[in-house]
């Protein structure tokens, strides 16, 4: 999201889920929507039925390809080249929105020069996408009245993920597909409350509402609200904390509802790091690979056992309601945090989650107009600054928070680790429909478990024949960081030279293999591309 | 807009609207089992027949669009007689097992039988008997209860885009099934379950856990992906016995995926953590909250004193609520005194 | 009357294109191609030709709707799914005079500006498929079909499509679903095929016999054509006579010939000196007639006045030895078997009617059985989705109306009076 924030001054889905069906064109890149966001997938299919054109850019033949008008099968990690190539054609054919560019953007001329090199011929060489298809995509996107781009981790989980996001934003700025209904840039959030946890300031450089910790006036405001003096030192991101623990700079880690052993790249590294801590506290609803390493484990309440709010991918704040009591002595996270805080000398004193929600509204204007009553029945989308504000279905109507949108020149850079003689395959990772994240919840659903009981590695038919690998055969996949063994799934979904492993399984964790190289801006690891070899 | 008159009431309806939809605008309810607003009209159940002035035979209100000056009668002794006999025919090919049916109390067919006072069918005869059970883990498919409204077939094709099922055979033997009558193998979204008017399609893990009576409903938000679908949890005896979704929810309009609809049993899993644990000599031992909290706060204070607040870090969760996330970062920043706070949104 | 549809069929090689051309075949096509499409439609409209499949819809009107529809491509579909029990007239045309049909189709296609035609052939006619395949090939070879017909710059192609043996696919929208590769179930009407047919495009669906009338209309003109038959239903008609007559078969006679004339003059009357008991005049979906009604004129307009319908012109003659309940039972078995299953009244109603009659025949009848049959019949007629279900009870209901005593004696005395 760092990329979008830089371009527009705000980083979130610019449109609403309910606007999807009215798109004229959907450009889905790096998102296996029907499996990772099934209901958004439905709205996309509805748009297509209503006459919208669909472009899918994905190395794998995902389900959405069946509904698409154009499928661009780029090599993993070459999105910048592809997107620059599309921009190049749009400019060459004069399909850009000159009025919008003039009125609402800056940096156009400089950026324009930066895409001159990306002729369809050259881009075909880098991405493997036929040049005619690049031209077709440019014409479809460039001529659509209301074009929406949708992406997820296939764009962001790269060492150049922020560059990918910049190139997407450039396309939208170039064609004026922003600030209106059913046209925009839409990162789809992977987990139920990713949007909310970021909004709430669970990021090292920002207080709630993306207010920067390094700005003194901001810090003073929070010091006053919270009645405490706050640190003026920048904090560490997840992967940086792992490093700091290994180097002995970080001694204690408090983990609430996370399973970094499985969800972080380069698993052996993460385990080693957590083991070196003096105190690891993990609060969760189940024992996980991470609790195993903990000194203290605290039993928490599940979503059905507490009150509060989640913020979905379209910035909609919705109620979560307590339906059952937590089992045994498990407690709500709010109670646990308050109790520890009290014991180390900072009393919080809330009786009900709504008091916290009201406090958030006081310090972040985007939520100021919301209260639990107003969230009935379908929630509200931020920004919602006043009690009579209806919420904001799409962003940037009549301008960007930072004034103008900026064109950002980005050059194609190969991924951090590409296939070579020793590790000839490119591994990419992702989700499957019947599983979710690290599986703490979905694996405990009997029915879900029975239809997707174990990990597999997708391998292209031709590669499988060459290596003598058969469907269902147990194989070993090795990278420079580790080895896992799992069953092979022989398919044409994955292209030649590319393997795919779902992220959800602890018995064969894809993150044993992945590369922990970070994007320099967003600090996101390069989950989507690393070099591996496969052995029978 | 088109002006028409239904049962003597003047109605303005949009062009292209079905009579049934226009009637519902004014609260005139016409019985219908195969109509669904999301789906293409079908006209199979024939219960929504109405009379139109100037037309020789009754027409179905779900397939006939409104026209200017149309005069519609939705009820008359003649129409009611046709409906009742038609309903009678449906019931004559339906098992009489409401007493054990999961759907009792919220079954459209049962409601209509009640409304028309049909205790047992007048036209008895051969009934479809199917003994084979579908082995899929999610959806119980009892085709003896199927009234062939085709809503499942249409939603699977028109909304989900999967087309996992269709009609097979013909006449009385007509049956909805997957290809070659194999077990259902699909995305298991359960959209078919949502639209099924009878007990033909129900969640396998609902069965025997409780029916409409004495079950509480709590509206909440799905804990899985970032779409944020509205869920309704059906609660009995402090247990979630079913998950559904309201069709008027804006994000998902009642539609869910396999995880949202059927993946709730983790909440009541026996593996749930039920007590705080402290590791002693390499093994976890259950302890009281006081003991656990005292231990944590003592160690945190020691570490902060010895190494400074930046030796402490916190990882928050995208699965926790806004309030919890807010409180967690506030704890790290205001109570511990560090900005070492992050969550997995970066990934 | 001179034979028009069955011209030259005594010639054993009548299906051969050379014989057809020798007898003046494909001359009318050339005449037609020299006319404007609108002129042809005007001529067909003036001729008063009505669809011979059973509904009697004016052919020219249907063509006009399709021609005027802005969508294209347009399609011409020949309904050769001759499934109504008792009907075997289209088969005879396709077997003995197939080029007449092809010529009619090309003219029709030209008139509605369709470049593609389908023949949807009944699944039970595999030998006809062989003949038609050869016929189509001959027409291509001679340049009557293809990209440039007779050098006139007109394009028309015909694809032969065979059904899989479903009566319902004779219903035009179910036929279209079948061509599209879907399950044979009728579609909601409107929209009608003439505006939204196969692949969503304007499609004219005409019966074999209807299309076979076209060349002759072009040849002699509407004015002359109008002299055949009755003013309301002009033209020749093929009557299929089966059952207890001396000479069963297909008779080409002017539309409006009386049933009595067909049975007694042409088919030789009831065989073996037996007494006439009843006649089904237009296939088993039309109501039965008692002997006193056989002076009816067999056309679309007059038959309803006698409580029946022309249907496909399939006349089934029954003598005094026939048990009409058994006839009803056999007909209902057919309908219950052929119901597509889409709508309730037809799917379950046909079955319940059948079961009721079987019960009466078994002697396990109940007093209310006749009332039950009438009630089922009225619901099926009024509330079924398509004509299959609407007309399926016709035979039973009309038999009760005309021969109630036969039902009653089955019920009360447990025996058949005949």
XYZ file of C-alpha atoms in Angstrom, chain A residues 253-260 274 277 280-284 290, chain B residues 313-317 328:
22
model
C 8.167 -10.212 21.128
C 4.461 -10.110 21.800
C 2.484 -11.774 19.015
C -1.269 -11.346 18.887
C -3.093 -13.730 16.550
C -0.234 -14.269 14.144
C 1.742 -17.261 12.982
C 4.956 -15.775 11.586
C 12.235 -16.495 17.511
C 14.304 -14.213 22.111
C 8.032 -14.685 23.324
C 4.373 -14.191 24.202
C 1.835 -15.569 21.761
C -1.864 -14.947 22.025
C -3.981 -17.148 19.769
C 4.757 -20.140 16.501
C 8.376 -5.700 19.594
C 4.764 -6.473 18.875
C 3.104 -8.276 15.997
C -0.551 -7.607 15.594
C -3.054 -9.522 13.577
C -2.404 -3.327 20.775
